[in-house]
PDB file of C-alpha atoms in Angstrom:
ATOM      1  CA  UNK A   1      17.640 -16.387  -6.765  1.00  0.00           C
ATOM      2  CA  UNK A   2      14.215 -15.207  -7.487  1.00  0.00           C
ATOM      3  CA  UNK A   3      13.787 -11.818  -5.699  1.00  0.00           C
ATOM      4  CA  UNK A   4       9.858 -10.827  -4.276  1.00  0.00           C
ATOM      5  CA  UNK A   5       9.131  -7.023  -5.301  1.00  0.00           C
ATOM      6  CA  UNK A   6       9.034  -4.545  -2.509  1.00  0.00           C
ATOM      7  CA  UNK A   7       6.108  -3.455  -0.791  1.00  0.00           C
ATOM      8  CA  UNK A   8       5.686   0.314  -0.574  1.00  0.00           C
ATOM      9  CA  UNK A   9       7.306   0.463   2.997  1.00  0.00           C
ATOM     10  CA  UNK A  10      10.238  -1.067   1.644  1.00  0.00           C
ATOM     11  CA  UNK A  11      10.867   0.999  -1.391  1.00  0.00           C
ATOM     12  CA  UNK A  12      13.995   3.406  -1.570  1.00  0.00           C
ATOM     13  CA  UNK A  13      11.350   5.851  -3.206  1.00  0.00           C
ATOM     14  CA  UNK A  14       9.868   5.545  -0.023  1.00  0.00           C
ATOM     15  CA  UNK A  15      13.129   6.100   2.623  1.00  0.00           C
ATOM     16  CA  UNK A  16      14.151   8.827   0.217  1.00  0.00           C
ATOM     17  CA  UNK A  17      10.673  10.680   0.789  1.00  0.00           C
ATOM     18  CA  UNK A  18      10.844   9.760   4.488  1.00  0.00           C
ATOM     19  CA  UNK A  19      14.458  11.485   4.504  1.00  0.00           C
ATOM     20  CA  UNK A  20      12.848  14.591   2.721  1.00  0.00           C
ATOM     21  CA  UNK A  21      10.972  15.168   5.461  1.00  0.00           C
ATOM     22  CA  UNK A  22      13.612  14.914   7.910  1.00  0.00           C
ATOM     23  CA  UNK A  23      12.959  11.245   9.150  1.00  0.00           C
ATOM     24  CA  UNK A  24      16.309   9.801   9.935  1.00  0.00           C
ATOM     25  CA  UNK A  25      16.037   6.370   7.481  1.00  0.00           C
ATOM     26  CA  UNK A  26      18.621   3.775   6.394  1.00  0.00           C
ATOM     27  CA  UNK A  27      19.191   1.027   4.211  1.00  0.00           C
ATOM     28  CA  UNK A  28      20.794  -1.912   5.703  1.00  0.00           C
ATOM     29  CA  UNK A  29      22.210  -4.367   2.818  1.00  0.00           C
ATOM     30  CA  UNK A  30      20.480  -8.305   3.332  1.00  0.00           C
ATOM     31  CA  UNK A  31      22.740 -10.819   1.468  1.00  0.00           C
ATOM     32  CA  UNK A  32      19.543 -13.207   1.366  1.00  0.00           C
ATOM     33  CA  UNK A  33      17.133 -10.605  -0.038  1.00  0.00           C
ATOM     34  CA  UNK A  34      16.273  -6.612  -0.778  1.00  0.00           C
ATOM     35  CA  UNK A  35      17.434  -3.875   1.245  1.00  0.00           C
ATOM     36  CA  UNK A  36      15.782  -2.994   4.077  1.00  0.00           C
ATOM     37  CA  UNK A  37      14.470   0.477   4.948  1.00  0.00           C
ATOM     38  CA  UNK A  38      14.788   1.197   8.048  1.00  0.00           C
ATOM     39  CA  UNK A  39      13.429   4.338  10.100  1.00  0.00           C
ATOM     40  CA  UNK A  40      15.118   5.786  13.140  1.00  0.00           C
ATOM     41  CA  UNK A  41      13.399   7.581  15.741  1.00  0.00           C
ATOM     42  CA  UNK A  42      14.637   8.289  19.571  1.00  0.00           C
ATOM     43  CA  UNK A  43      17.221   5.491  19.251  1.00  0.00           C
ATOM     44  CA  UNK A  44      14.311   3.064  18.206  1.00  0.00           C
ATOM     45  CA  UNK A  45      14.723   1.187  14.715  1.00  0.00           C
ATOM     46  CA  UNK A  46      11.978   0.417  13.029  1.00  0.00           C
ATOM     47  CA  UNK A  47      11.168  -1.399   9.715  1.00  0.00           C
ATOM     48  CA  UNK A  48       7.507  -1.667   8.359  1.00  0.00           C
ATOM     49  CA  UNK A  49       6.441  -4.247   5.595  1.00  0.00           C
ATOM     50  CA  UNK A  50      10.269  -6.233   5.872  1.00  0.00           C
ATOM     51  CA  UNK A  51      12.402  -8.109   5.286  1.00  0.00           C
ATOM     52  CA  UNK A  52      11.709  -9.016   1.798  1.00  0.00           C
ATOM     53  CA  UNK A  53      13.903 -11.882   1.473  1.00  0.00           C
ATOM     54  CA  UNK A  54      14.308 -14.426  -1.502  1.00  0.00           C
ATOM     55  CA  UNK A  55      11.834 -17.164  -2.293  1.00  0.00           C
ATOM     56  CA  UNK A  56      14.358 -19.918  -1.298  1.00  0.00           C
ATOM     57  CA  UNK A  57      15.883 -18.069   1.388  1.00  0.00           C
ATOM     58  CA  UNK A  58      16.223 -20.826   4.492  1.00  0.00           C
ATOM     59  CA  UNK A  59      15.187 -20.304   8.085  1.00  0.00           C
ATOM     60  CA  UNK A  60      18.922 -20.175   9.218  1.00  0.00           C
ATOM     61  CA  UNK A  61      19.522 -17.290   6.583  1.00  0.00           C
ATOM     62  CA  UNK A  62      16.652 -15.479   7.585  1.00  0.00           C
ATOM     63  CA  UNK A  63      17.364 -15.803  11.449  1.00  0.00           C
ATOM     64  CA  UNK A  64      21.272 -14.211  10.183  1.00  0.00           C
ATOM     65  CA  UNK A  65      19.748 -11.614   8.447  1.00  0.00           C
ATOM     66  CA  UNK A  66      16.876 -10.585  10.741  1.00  0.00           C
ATOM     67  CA  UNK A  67      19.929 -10.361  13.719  1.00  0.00           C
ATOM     68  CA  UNK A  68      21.967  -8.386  11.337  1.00  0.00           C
ATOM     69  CA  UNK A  69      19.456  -5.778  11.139  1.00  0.00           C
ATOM     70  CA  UNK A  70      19.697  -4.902  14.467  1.00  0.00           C
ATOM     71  CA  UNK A  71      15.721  -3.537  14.789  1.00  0.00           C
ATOM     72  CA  UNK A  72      14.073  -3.083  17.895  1.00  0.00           C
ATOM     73  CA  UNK A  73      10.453  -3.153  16.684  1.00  0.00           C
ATOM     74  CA  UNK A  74       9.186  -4.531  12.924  1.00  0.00           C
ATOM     75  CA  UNK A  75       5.954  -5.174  11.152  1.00  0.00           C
ATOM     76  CA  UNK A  76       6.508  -8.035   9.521  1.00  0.00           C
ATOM     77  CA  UNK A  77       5.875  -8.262   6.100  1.00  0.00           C
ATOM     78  CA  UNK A  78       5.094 -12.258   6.043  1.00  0.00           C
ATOM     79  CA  UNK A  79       4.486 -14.757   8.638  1.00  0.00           C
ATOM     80  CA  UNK A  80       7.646 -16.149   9.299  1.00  0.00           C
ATOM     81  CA  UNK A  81       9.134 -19.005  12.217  1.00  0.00           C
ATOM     82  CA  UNK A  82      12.498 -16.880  11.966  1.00  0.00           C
ATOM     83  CA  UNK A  83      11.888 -14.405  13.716  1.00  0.00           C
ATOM     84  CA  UNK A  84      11.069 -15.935  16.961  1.00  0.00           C
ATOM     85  CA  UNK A  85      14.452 -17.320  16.435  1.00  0.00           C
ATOM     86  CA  UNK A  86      16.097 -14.432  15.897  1.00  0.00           C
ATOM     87  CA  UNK A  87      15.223 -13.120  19.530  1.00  0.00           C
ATOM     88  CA  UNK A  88      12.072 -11.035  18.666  1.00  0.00           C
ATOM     89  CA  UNK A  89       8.037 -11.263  20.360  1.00  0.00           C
ATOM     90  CA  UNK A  90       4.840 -10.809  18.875  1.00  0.00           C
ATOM     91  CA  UNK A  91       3.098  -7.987  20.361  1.00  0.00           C
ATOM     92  CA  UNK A  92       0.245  -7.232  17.826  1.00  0.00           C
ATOM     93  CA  UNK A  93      -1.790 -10.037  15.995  1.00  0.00           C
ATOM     94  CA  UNK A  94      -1.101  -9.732  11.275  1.00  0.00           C
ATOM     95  CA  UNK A  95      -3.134  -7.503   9.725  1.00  0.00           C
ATOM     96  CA  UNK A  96      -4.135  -8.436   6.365  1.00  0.00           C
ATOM     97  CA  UNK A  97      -3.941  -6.542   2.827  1.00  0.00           C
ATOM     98  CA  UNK A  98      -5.683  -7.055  -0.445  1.00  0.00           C
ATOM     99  CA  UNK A  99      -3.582  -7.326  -3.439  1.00  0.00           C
ATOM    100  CA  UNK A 100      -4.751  -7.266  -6.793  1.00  0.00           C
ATOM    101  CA  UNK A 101      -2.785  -9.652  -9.551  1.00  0.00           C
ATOM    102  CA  UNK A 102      -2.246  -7.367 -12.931  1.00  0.00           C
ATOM    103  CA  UNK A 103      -3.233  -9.467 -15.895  1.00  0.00           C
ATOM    104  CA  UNK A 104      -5.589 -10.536 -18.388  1.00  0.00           C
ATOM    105  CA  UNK A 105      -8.238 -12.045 -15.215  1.00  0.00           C
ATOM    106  CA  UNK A 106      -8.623  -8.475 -13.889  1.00  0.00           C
ATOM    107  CA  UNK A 107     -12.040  -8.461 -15.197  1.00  0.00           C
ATOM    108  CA  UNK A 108     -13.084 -11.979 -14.928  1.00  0.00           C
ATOM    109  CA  UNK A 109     -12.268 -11.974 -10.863  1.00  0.00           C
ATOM    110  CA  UNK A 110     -14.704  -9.361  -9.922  1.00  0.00           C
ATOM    111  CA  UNK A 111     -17.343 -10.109  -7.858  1.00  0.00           C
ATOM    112  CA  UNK A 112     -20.795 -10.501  -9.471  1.00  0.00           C
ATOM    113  CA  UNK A 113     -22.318  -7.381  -7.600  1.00  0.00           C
ATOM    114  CA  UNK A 114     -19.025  -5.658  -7.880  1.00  0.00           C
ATOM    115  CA  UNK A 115     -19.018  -5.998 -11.665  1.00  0.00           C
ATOM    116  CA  UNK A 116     -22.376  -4.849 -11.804  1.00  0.00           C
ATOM    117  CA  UNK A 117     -21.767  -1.330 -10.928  1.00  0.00           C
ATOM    118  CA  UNK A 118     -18.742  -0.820 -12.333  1.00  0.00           C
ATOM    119  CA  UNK A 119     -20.465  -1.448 -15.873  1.00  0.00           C
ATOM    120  CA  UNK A 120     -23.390   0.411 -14.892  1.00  0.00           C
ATOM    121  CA  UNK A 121     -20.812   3.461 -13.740  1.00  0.00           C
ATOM    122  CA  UNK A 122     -22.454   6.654 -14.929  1.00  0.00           C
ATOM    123  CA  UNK A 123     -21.347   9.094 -17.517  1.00  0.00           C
ATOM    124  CA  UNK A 124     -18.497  10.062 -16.518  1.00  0.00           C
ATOM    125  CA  UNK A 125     -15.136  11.621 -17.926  1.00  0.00           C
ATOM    126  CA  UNK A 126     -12.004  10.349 -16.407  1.00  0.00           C
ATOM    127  CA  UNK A 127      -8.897  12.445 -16.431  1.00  0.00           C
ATOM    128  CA  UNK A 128      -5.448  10.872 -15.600  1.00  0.00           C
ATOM    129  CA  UNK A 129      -2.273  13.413 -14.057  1.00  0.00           C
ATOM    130  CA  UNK A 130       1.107  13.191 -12.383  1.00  0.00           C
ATOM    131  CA  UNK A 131       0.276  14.665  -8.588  1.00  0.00           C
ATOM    132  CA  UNK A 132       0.700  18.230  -8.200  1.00  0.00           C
ATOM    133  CA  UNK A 133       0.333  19.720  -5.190  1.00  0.00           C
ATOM    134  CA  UNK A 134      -1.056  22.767  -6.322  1.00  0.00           C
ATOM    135  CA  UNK A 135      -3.147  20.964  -8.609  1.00  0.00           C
ATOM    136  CA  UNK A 136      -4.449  18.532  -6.652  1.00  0.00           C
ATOM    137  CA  UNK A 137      -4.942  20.658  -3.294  1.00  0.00           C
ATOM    138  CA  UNK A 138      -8.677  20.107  -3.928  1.00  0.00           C
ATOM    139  CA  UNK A 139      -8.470  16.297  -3.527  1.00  0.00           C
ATOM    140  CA  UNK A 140      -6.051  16.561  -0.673  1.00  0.00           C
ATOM    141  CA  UNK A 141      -8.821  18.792   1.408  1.00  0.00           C
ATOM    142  CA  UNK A 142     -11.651  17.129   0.805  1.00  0.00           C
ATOM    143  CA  UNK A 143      -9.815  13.786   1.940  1.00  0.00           C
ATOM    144  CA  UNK A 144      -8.616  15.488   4.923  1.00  0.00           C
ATOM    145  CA  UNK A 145     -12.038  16.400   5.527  1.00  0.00           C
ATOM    146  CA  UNK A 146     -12.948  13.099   5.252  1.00  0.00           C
ATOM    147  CA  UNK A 147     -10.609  11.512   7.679  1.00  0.00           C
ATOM    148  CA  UNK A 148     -11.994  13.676  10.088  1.00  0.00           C
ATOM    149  CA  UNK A 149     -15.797  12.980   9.455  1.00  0.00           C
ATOM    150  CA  UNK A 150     -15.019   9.066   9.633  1.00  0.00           C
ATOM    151  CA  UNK A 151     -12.861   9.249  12.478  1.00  0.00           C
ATOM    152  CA  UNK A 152      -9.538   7.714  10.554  1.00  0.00           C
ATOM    153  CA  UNK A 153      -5.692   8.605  10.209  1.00  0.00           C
ATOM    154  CA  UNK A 154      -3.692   8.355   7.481  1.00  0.00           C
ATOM    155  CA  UNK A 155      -0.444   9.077   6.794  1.00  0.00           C
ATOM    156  CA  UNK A 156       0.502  12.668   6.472  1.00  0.00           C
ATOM    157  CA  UNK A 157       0.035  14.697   2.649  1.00  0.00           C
ATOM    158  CA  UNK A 158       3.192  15.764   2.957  1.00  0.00           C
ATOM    159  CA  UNK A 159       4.294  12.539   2.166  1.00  0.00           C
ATOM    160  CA  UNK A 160       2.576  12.732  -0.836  1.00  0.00           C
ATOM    161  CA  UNK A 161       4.543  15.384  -2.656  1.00  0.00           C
ATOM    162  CA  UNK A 162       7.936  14.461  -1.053  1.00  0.00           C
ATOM    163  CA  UNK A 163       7.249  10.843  -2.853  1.00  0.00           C
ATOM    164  CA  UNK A 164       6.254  12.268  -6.123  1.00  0.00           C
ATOM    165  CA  UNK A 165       9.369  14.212  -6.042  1.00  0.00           C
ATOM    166  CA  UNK A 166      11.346  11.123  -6.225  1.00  0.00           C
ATOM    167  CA  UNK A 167      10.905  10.194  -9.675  1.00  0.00           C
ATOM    168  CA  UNK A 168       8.630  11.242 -12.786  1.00  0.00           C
ATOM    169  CA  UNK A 169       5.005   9.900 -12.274  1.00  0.00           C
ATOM    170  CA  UNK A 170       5.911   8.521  -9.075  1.00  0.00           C
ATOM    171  CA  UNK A 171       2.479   9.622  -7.630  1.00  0.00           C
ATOM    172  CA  UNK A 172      -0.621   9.953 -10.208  1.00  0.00           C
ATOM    173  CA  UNK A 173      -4.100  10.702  -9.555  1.00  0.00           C
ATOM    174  CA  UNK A 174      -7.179   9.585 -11.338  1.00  0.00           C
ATOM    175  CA  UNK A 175      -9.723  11.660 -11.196  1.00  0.00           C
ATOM    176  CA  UNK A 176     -13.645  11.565 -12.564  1.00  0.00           C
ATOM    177  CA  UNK A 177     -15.731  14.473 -13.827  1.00  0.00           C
ATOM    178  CA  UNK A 178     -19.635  14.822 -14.482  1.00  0.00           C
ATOM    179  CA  UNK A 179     -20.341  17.969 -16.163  1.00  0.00           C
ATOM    180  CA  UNK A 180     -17.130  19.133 -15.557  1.00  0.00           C
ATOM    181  CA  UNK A 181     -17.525  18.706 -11.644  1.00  0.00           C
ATOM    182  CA  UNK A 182     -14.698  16.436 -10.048  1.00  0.00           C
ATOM    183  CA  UNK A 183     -16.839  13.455  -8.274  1.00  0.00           C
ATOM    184  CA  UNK A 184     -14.600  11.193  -7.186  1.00  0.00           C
ATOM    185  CA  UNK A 185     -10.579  10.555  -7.156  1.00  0.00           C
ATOM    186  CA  UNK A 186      -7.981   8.457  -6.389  1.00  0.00           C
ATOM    187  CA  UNK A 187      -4.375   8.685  -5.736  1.00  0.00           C
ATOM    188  CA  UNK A 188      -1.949   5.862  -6.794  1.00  0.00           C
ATOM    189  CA  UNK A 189       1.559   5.521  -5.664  1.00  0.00           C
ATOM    190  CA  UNK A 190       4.007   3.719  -8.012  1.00  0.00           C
ATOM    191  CA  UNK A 191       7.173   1.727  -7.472  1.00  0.00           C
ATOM    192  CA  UNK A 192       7.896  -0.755  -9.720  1.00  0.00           C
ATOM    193  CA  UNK A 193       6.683  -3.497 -10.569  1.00  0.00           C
ATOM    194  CA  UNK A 194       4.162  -2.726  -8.031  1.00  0.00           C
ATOM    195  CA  UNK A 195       2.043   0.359  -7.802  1.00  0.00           C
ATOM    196  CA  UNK A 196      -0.285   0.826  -4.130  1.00  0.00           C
ATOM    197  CA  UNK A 197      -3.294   2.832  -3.610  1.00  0.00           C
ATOM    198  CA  UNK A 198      -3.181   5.615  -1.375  1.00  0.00           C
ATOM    199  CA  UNK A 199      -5.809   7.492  -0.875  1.00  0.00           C
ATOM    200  CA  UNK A 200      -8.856   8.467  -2.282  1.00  0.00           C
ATOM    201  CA  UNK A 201     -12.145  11.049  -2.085  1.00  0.00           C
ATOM    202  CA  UNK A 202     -16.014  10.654  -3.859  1.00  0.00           C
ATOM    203  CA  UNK A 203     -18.642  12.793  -3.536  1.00  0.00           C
ATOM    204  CA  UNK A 204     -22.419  11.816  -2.847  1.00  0.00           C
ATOM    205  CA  UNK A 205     -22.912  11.594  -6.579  1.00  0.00           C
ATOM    206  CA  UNK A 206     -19.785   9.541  -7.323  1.00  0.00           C
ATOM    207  CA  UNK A 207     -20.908   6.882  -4.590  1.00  0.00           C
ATOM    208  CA  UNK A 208     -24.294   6.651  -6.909  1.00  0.00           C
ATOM    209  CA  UNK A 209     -22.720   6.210  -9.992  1.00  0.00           C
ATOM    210  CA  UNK A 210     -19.873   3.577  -9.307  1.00  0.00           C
ATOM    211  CA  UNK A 211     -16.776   6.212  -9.938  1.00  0.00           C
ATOM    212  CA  UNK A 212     -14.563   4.374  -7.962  1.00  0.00           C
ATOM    213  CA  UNK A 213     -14.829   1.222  -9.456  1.00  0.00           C
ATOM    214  CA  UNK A 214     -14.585   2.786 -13.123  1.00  0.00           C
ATOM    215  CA  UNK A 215     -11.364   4.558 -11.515  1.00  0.00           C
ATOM    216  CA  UNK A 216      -9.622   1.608  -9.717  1.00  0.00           C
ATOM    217  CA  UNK A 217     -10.273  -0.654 -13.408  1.00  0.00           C
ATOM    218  CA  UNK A 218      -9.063   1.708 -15.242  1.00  0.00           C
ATOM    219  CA  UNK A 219      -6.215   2.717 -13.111  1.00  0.00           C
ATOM    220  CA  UNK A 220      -6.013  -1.313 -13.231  1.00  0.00           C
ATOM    221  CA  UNK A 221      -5.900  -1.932 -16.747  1.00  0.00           C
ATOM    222  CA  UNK A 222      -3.075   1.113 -17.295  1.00  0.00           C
ATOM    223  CA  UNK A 223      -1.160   0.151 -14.887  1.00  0.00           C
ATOM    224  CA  UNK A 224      -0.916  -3.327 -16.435  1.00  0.00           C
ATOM    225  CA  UNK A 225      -0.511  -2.354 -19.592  1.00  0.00           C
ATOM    226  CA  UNK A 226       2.996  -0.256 -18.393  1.00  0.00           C
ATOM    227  CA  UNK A 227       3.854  -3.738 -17.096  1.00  0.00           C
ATOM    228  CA  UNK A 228       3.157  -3.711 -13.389  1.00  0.00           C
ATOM    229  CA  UNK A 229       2.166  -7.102 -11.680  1.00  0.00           C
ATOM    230  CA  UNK A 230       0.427  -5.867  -8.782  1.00  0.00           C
ATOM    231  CA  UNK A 231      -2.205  -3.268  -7.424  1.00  0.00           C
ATOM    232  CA  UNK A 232      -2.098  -2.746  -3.485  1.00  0.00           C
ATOM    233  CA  UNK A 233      -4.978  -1.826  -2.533  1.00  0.00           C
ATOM    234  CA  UNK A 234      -3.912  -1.295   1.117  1.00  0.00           C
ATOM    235  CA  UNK A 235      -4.823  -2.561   4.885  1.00  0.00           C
ATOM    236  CA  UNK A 236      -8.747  -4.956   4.804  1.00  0.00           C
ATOM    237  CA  UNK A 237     -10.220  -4.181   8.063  1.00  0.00           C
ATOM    238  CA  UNK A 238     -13.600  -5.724   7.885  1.00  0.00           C
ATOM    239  CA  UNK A 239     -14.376  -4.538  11.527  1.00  0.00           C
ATOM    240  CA  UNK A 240     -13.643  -1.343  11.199  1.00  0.00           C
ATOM    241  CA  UNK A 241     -14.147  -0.366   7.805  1.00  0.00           C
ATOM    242  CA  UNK A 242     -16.858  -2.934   6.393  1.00  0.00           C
ATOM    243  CA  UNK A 243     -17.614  -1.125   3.326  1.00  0.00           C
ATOM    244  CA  UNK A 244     -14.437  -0.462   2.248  1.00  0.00           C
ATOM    245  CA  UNK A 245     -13.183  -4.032   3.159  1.00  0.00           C
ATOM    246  CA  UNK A 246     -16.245  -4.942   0.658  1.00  0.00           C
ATOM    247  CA  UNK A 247     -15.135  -2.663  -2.080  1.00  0.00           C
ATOM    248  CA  UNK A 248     -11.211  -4.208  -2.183  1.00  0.00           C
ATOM    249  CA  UNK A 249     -12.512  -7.839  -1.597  1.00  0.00           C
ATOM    250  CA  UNK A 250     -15.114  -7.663  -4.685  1.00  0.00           C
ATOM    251  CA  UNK A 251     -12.069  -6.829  -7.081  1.00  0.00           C
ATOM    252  CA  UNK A 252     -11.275 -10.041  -6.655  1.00  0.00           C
ATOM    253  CA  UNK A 253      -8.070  -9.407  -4.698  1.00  0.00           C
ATOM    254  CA  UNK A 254      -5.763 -11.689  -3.107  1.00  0.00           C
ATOM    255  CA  UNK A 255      -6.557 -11.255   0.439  1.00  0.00           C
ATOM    256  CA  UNK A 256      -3.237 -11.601   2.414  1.00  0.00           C
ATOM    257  CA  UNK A 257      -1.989 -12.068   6.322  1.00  0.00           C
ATOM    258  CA  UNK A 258       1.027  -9.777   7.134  1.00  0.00           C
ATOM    259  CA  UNK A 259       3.534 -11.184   9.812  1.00  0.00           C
ATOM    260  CA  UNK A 260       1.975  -8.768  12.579  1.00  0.00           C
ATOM    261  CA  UNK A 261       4.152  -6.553  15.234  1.00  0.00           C
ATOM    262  CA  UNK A 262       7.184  -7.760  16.918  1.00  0.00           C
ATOM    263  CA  UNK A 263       9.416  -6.741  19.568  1.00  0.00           C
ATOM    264  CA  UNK A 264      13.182  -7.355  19.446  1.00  0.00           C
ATOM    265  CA  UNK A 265      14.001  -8.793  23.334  1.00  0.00           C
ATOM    266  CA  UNK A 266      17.836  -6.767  24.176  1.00  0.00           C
ATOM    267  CA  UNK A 267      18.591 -10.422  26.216  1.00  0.00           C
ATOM    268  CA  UNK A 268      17.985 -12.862  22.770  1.00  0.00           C
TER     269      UNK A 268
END
């Protein structure tokens, strides 16, 4: 059987950061596919980004597995007929996320415009480190900063440093200097074969120059060369967040439905 790769949500780098932080998580074993993570809160289980089952994994295996689990609320990582099957209601419409393939095209799929100002990116020095919260506390507070000026939530930094403590360059940041003054960063999260964007911060000057499309490429191209398939580059919320929905689409990403939010009926 030919195995998908886990999404972030579904990593055990993940669960084990979750547990760090004293989130009750556990891993409940799928015959027909990957693990699945699964956080526990008031007696509620909840999986986010599951199950990642097998490519020929049938309905009737999927319906098993999905009743195994026992959840009570999941964010379905796919569209997927089984789980009405399996006793459980949609209750939010699929989100979608923009994934970018790792391989020789990286540079041919850009966008026209998008291209543009990445070569036209400024002179700028980028610097590449393993997350350090000390280090790093800069980028963390001007992001926080930022989620408050633009009215957003993300999840919480401590996350950050409880996931980088679960393996050696689990969590790297890429950051770009002109004249030795940080303009723009961004913070990459990696699990194998796939490696996600998390967050990340520019300045006035960086959004002139094009630093974070010199940043993701380059983040792009290293990441491909350590033989990673796949840069997530998160949630595309074109309503929202036009701009940014602009920025992931002109990379040339596969744009991708999710399975949206279901609720597991107690009576099915």
């Amino acid at each position: 059987m030919k195995s998908r790769p886990y999404p972030l949500q579904q990593h055990p780098r993940f669960a084990a950061a979750l547990s760090a932080l004293g989130v009750a998580t556990r891993s409940v074993a799928l015959p027909q596919g990957a693990s699945l993570q699964v956080v526990q809160r008031c007696g509620v289980r909840f999986a986010s980004r599951g199950p990642v089952f097998d490519l020929d994994t049938s309905v009737e295996q999927r319906i098993a597995a999905l009743r195994q689990a026992r959840l009570h609320l999941l964010n379905a990582e796919m569209p997927d007929p089984a789980l009405r099957q399996a006793g459980f209601r949609q209750t939010h419409s699929a989100a979608s996320v923009a994934e970018m393939p790792l391989d020789r095209d990286i540079l041919a799929r850009l966008y026209p415009k998008w291209r543009a100002t990445w070569r036209r990116a400024g002179d700028l020095t980028l610097t590449t480190a393993p997350f350090c919260a000390r280090a790093h506390g800069w980028l963390l507070q001007a992001e926080h900063a930022q989620q408050r000026s633009a009215r957003y939530r993300a999840l919480p930094h401590a996350l950050i440093a409880a996931f980088a403590a679960t393996g050696r360059d689990a969590a790297v940041v890429y950051t770009a200097t002109q004249a030795d003054t940080p303009v723009a960063a961004m913070l990459f999260l990696r699990h194998a074969p796939i490696v996600t964007y998390h967050l990340g911060w520019t300045s006035d000057a960086g959004r002139q120059c094009g630093a974070h499309h010199k940043i993701l490429i380059a983040a792009a191209r290293d990441h491909a060369a350590k033989g990673y398939c796949r840069l997530d580059l998160g949630l595309v919320d074109t309503h929202n967040s036009p701009g940014l929905a602009r920025f992931k689409i002109g990379t040339g990403a596969v744009v991708r439905p999710l399975g949206g939010t279901w609720i597991k009926l107690p009576w099915l």
